[in-house]
mmCIF file of C-alpha atoms in Angstrom:
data_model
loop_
_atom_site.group_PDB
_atom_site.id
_atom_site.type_symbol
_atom_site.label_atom_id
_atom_site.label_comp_id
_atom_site.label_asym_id
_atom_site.label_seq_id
_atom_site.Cartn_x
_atom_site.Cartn_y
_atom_site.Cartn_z
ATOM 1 C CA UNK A 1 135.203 143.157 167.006
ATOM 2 C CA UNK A 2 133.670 142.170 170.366
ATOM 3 C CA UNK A 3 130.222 141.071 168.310
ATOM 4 C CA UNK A 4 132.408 138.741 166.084
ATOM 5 C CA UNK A 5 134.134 137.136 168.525
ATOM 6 C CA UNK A 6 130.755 136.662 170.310
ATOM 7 C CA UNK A 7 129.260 135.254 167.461
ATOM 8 C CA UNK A 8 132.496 133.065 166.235
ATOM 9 C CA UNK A 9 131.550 131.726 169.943
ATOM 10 C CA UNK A 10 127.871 130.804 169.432
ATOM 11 C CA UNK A 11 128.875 128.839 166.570
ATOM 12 C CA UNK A 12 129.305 125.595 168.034
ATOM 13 C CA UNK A 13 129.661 121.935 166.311
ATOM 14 C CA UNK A 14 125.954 121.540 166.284
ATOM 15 C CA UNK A 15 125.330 125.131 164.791
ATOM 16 C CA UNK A 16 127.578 124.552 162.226
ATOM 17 C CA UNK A 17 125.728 120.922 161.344
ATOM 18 C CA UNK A 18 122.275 123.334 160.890
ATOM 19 C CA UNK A 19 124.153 125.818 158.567
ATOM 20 C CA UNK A 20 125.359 123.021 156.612
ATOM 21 C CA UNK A 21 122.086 121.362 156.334
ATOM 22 C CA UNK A 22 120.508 124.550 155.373
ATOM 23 C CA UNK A 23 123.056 125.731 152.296
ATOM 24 C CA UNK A 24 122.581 121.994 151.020
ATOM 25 C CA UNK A 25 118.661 122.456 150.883
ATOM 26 C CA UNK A 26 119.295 125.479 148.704
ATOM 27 C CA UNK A 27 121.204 123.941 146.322
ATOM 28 C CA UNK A 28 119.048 121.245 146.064
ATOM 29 C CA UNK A 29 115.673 123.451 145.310
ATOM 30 C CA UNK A 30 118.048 125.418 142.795
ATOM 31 C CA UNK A 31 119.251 122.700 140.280
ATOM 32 C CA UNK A 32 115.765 120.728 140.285
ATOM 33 C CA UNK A 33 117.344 118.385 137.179
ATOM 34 C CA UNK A 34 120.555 117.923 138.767
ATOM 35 C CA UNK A 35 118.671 116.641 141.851
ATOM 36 C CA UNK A 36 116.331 113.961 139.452
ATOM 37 C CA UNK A 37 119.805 112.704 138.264
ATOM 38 C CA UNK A 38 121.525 112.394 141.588
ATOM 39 C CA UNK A 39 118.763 110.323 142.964
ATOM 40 C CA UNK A 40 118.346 107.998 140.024
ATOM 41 C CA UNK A 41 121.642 107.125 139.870
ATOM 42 C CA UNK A 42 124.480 106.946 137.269
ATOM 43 C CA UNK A 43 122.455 104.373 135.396
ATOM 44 C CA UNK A 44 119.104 105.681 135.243
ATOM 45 C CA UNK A 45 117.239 105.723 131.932
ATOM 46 C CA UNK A 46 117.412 107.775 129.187
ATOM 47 C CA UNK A 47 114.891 110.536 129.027
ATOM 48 C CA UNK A 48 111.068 109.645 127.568
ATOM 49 C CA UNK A 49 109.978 111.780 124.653
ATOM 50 C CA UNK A 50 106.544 113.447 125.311
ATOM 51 C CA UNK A 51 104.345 112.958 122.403
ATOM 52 C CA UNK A 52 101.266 115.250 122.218
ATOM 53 C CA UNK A 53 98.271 114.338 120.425
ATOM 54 C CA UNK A 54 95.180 116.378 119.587
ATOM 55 C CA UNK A 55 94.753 120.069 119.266
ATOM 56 C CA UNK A 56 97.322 122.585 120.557
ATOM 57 C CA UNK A 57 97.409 122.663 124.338
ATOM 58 C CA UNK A 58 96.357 119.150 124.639
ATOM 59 C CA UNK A 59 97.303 116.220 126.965
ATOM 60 C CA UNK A 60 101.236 114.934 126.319
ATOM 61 C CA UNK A 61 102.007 111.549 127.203
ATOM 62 C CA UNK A 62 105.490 110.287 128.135
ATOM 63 C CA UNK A 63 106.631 107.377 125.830
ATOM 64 C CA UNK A 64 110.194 105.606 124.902
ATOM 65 C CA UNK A 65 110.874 106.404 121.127
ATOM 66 C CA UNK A 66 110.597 103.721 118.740
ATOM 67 C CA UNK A 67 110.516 103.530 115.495
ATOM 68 C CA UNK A 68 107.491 102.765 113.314
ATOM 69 C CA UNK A 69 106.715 99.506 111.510
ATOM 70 C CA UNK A 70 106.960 99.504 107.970
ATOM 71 C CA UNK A 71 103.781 98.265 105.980
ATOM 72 C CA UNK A 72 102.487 97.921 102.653
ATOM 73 C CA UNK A 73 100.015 99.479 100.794
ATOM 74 C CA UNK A 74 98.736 98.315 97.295
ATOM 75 C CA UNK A 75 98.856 100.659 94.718
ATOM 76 C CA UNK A 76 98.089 99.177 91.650
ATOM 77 C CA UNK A 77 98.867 96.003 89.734
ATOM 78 C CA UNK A 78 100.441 94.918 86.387
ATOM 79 C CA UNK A 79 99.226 92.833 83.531
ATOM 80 C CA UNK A 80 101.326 90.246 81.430
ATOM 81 C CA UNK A 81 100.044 88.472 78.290
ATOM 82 C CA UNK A 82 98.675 88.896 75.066
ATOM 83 C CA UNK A 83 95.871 91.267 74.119
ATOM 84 C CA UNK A 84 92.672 88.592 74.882
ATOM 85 C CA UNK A 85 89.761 88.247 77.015
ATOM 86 C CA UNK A 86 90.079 86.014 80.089
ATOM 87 C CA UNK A 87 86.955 84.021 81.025
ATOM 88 C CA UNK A 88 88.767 81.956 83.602
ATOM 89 C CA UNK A 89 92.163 81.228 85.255
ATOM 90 C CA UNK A 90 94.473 77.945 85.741
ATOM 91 C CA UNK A 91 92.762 74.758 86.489
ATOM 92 C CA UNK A 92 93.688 75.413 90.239
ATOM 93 C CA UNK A 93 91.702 75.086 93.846
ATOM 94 C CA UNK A 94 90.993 78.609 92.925
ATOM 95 C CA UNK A 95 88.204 81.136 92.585
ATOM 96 C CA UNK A 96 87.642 84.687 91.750
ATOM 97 C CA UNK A 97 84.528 86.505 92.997
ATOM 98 C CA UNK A 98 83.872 89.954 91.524
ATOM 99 C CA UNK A 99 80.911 92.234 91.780
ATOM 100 C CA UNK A 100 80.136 94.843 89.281
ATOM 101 C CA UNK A 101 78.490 98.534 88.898
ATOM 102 C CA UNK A 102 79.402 99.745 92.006
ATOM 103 C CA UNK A 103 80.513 101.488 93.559
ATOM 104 C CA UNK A 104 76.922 101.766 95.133
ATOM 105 C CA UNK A 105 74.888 102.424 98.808
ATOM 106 C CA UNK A 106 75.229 98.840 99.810
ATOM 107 C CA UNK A 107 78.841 98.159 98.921
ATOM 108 C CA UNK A 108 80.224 98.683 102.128
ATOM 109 C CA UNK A 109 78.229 95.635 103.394
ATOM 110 C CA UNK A 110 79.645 93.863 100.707
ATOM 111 C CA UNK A 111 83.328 94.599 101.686
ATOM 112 C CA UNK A 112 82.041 93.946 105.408
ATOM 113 C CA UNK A 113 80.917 90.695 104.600
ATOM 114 C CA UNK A 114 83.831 89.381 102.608
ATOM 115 C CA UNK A 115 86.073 90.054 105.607
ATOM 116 C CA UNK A 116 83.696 88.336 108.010
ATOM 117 C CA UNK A 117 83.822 85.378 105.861
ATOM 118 C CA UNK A 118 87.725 85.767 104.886
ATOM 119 C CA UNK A 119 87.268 85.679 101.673
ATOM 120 C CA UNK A 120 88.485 88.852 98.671
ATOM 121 C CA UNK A 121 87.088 89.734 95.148
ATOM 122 C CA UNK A 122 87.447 91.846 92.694
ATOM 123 C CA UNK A 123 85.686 95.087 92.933
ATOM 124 C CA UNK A 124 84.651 96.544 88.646
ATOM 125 C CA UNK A 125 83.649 100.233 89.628
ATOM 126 C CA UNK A 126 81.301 102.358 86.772
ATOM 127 C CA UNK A 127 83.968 105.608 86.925
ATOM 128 C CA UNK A 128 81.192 108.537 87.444
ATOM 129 C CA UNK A 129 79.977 106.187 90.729
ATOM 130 C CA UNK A 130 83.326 106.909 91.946
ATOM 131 C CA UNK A 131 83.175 109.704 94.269
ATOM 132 C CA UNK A 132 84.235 110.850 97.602
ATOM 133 C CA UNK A 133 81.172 109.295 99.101
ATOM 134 C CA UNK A 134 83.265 106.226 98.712
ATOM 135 C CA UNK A 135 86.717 106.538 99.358
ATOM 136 C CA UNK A 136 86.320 105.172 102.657
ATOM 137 C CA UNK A 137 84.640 102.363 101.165
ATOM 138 C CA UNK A 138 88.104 102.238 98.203
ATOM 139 C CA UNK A 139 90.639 102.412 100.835
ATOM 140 C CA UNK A 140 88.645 99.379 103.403
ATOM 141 C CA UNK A 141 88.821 97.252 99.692
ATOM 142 C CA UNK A 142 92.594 97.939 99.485
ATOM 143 C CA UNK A 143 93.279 96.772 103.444
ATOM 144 C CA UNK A 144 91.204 93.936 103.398
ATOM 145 C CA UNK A 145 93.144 92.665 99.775
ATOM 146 C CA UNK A 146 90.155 92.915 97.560
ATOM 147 C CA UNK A 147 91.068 94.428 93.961
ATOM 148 C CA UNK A 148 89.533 97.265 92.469
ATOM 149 C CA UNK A 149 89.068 96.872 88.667
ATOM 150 C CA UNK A 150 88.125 99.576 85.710
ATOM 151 C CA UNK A 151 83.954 99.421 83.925
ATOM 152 C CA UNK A 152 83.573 102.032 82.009
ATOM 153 C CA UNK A 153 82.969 105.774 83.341
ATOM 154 C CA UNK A 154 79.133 105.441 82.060
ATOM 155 C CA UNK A 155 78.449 101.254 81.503
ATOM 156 C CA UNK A 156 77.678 101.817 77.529
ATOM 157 C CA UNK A 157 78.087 98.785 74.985
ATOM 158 C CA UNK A 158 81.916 99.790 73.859
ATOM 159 C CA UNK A 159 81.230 97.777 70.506
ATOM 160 C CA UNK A 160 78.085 100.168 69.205
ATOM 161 C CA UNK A 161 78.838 103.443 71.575
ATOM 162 C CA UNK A 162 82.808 103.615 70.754
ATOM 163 C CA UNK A 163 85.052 106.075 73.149
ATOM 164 C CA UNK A 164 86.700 103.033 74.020
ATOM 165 C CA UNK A 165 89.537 105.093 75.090
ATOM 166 C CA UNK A 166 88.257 107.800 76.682
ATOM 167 C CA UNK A 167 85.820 105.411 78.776
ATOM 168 C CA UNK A 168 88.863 103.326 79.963
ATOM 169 C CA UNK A 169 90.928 106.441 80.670
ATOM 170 C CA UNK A 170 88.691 108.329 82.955
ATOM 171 C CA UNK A 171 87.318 105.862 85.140
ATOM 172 C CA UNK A 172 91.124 104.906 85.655
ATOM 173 C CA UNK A 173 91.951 108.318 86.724
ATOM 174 C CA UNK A 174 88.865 108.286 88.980
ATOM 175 C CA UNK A 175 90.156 105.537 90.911
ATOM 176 C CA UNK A 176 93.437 106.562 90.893
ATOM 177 C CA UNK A 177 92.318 109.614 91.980
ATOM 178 C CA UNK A 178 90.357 108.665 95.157
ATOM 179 C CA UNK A 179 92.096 105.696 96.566
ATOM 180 C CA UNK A 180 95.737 106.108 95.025
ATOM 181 C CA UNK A 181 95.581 102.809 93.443
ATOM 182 C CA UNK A 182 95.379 102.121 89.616
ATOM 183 C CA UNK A 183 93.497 98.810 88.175
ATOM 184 C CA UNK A 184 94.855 96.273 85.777
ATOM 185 C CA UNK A 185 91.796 94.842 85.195
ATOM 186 C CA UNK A 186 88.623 95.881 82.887
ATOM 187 C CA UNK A 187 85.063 93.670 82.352
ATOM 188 C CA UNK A 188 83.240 95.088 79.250
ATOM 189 C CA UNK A 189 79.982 96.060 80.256
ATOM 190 C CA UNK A 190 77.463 93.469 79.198
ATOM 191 C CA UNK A 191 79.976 91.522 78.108
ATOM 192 C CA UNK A 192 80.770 93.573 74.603
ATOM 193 C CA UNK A 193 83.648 93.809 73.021
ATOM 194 C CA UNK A 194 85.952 93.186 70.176
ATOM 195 C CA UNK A 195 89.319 93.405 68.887
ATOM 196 C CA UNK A 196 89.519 97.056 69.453
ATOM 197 C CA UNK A 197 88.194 97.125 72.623
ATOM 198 C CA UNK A 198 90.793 94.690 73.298
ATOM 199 C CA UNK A 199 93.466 96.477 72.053
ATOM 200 C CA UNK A 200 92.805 99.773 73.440
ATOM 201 C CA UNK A 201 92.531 98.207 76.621
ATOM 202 C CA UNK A 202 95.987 96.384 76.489
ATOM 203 C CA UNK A 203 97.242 99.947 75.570
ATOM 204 C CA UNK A 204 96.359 101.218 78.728
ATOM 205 C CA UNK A 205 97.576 98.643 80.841
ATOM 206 C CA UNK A 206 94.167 96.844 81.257
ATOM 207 C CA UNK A 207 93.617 92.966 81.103
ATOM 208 C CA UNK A 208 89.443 92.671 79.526
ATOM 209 C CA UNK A 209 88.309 90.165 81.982
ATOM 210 C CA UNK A 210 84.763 87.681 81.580
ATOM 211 C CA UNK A 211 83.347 84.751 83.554
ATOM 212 C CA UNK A 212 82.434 81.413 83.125
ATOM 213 C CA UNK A 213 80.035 81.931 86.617
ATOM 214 C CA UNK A 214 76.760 83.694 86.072
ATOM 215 C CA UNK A 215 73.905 83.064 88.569
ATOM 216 C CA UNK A 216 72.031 86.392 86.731
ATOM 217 C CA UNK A 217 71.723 87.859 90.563
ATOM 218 C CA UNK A 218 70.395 90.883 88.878
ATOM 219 C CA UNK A 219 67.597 89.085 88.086
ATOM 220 C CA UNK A 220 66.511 88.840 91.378
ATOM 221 C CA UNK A 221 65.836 85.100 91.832
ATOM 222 C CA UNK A 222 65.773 84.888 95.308
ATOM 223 C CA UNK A 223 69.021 84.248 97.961
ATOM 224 C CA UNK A 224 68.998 80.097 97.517
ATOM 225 C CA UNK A 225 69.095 80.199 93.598
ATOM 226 C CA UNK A 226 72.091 82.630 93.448
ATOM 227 C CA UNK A 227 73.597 80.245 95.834
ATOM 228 C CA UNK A 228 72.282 77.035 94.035
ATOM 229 C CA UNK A 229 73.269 78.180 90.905
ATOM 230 C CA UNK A 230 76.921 79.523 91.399
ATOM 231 C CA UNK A 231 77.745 75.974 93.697
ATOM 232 C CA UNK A 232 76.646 74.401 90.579
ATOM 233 C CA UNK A 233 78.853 76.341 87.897
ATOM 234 C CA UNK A 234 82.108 77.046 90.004
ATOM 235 C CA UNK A 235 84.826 75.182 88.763
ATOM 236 C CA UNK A 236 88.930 75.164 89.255
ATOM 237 C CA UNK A 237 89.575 78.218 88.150
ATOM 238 C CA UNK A 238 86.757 79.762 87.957
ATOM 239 C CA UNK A 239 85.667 83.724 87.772
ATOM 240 C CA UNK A 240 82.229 84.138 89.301
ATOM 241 C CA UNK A 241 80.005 87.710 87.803
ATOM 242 C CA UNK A 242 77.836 88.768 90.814
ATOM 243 C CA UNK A 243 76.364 93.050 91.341
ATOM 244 C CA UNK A 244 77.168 94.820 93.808
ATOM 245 C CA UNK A 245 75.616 97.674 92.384
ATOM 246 C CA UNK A 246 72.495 98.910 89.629
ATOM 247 C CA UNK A 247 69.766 97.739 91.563
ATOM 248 C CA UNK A 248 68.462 95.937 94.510
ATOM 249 C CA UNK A 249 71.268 93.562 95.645
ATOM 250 C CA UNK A 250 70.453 92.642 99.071
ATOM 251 C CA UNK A 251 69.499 88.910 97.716
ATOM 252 C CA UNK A 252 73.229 89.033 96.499
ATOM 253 C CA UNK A 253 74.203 90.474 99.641
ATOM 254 C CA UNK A 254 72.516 87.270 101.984
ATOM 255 C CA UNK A 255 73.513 84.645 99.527
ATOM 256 C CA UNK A 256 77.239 84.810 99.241
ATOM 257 C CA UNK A 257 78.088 83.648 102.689
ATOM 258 C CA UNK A 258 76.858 80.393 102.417
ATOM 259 C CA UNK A 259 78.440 80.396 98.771
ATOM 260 C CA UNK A 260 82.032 81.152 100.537
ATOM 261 C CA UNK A 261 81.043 78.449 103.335
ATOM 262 C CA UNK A 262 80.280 75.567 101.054
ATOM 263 C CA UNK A 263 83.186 76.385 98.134
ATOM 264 C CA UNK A 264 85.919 76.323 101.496
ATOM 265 C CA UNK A 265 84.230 73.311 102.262
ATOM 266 C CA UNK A 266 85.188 72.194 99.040
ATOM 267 C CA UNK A 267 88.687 72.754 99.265
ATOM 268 C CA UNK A 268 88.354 76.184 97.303
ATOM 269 C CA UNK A 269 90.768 79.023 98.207
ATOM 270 C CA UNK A 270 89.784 82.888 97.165
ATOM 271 C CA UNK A 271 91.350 84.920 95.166
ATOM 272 C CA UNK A 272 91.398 88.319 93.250
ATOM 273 C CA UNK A 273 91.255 88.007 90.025
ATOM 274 C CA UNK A 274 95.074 89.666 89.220
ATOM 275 C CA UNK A 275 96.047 87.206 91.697
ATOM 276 C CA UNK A 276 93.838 84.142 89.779
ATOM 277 C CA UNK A 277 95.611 85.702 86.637
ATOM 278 C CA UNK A 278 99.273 85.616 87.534
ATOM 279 C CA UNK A 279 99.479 89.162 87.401
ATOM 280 C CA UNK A 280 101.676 90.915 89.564
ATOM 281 C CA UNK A 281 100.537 93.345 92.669
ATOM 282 C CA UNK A 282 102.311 96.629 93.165
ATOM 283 C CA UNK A 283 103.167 97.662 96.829
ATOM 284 C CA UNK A 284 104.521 101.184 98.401
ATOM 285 C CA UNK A 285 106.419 101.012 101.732
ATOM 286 C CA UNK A 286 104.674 103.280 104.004
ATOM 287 C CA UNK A 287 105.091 104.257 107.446
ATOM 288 C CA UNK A 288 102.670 107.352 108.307
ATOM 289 C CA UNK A 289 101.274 107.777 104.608
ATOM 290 C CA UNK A 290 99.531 104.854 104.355
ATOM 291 C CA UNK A 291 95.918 106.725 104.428
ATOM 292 C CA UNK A 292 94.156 103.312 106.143
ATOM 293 C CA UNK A 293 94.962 101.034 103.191
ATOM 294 C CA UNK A 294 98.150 99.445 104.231
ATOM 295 C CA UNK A 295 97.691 95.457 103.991
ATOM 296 C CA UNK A 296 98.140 93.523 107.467
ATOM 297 C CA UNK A 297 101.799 92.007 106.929
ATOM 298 C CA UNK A 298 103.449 91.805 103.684
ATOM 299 C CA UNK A 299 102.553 91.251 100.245
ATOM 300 C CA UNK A 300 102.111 87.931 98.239
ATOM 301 C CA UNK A 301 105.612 86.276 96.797
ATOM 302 C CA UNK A 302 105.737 87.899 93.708
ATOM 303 C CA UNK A 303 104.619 91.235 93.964
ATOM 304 C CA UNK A 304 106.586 94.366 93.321
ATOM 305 C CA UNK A 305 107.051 96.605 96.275
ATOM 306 C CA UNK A 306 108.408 100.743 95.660
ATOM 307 C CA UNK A 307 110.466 102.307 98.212
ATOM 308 C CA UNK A 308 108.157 105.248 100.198
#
């Protein structure tokens, strides 16, 4: 009793400030997130999510959640109209480039070189060229707004080699396959056809497209006649046949910027040929599906757009 009353004396008013002092530090290192909340204040901001990106174990970074933007990625396109072959479109400031038997090594430059020059085509793919060597190439055709049509799975003459059907069908579902997106679109090769080939194409949900714009690139005339002789032909309207692929197209390759220079110059917009056509694009909303082919903003007037 005589130690407590000792001690009871030591305590004096600045002892008892230290004691204080000390329990309060305690509490403090004890309830770390209660502290972070007293000393931001009643209004302080919501708590960041940490999104971690990369392998297991990785490096998190702190951001505010937000939702994603919604974008579009084509997926096909539909055909209207009667069972013929179109060799050109309306009599409009328009033009339709296309480039056929690819896809092939030097299409990439081609896509590449339409977007440097802001200009689209139309993309006729032979169906065994279609392979996962190229879906990169598919998928850059799709962003950029190009179209991506059907040519046969092996480029025979449909009117002598028949298989109309089956040659229509399976480069379809090779396209479809690789880039998601199926074509409304079909050029015969060499220009072939009849009223079958017509017909079976309609049934599948293809539009047989010509040209009234031949500069023979696979020729190989040289870079200034392909240019000379498609300035020459183009007309409102017009559908221009160029190669991307079956050969050597590097001539092709250097003359088509000054084509796209001096047709703008004319007042000339560019087109795909669905678009030249009327036909309507299809669109899916995507937000973390779009597999890098989601257009930069939103589709043309017109077009149909699924839910994702």
């Amino acid at each position: 009793m005589s130690w407590l009353i000792r001690t009871r004396r030591r305590l004096t008013l600045p002892g008892l400030a230290l004691l204080g002092v000390a329990i309060v530090l305690i509490l403090w290192t004890m309830w770390p997130t209660s502290h972070a909340t007293w000393a931001a204040g009643p209004h302080a901001a919501l708590p960041r999510t940490l999104t971690c990106e990369g392998p297991p174990g990785g490096t998190c970074a702190a951001r505010n959640d937000v939702p994603l933007p919604v974008r579009y990625r084509p997926i096909g396109c539909v055909r209207r109209g009667p069972a013929v072959a179109y060799g050109h479109g309306p009599q409009r400031k328009e033009v339709a480039l296309s480039f056929d038997d690819g896809p092939y090594p030097l299409t990439p430059s081609f896509v590449r070189m339409l977007r440097s020059n802001g200009a689209v085509a139309t993309f006729f793919m032979i169906g065994e060229q279609v392979t996962a060597r190229y879906r990169s190439t598919l998928l850059e055709e799709l962003r950029d707004g190009d179209a991506l049509g059907d040519h046969t799975y092996t480029h025979p003459d449909l009117v002598t080699a028949g298989g109309v059907q089956s040659q229509l069908q399976r480069t379809i579902g090779a396209i479809r396959g690789l880039s998601g997106y199926t074509p409304c679109v079909f050029r015969p090769p060499y220009g072939a056809y009849d009223s079958s080939v017509l017909r079976a194409a309609a049934s599948l949900g293809l539009a047989t497209i010509m040209w009234d714009v031949d500069p023979s690139d696979y020729t190989l005339p040289g870079v200034s006649a392909i240019e000379r002789r498609v300035l020459a032909q183009v007309r409102p309207g017009a559908i221009v046949l160029s190669h991307d692929g079956g050969g050597p197209r590097g001539q092709t390759l250097a003359a088509y910027p000054g084509i796209i220079r001096a047709l703008r110059a004319r007042g000339y917009r560019f087109v795909t040929v669905p678009e030249l056509l009327g036909f309507h694009g299809v669109y899916r909303r995507c937000v973390r599906d779009c597999e890098g082919a989601a257009i930069a903003g939103r589709p043309p007037p017109g077009s149909i757009v699924e839910p994702g």
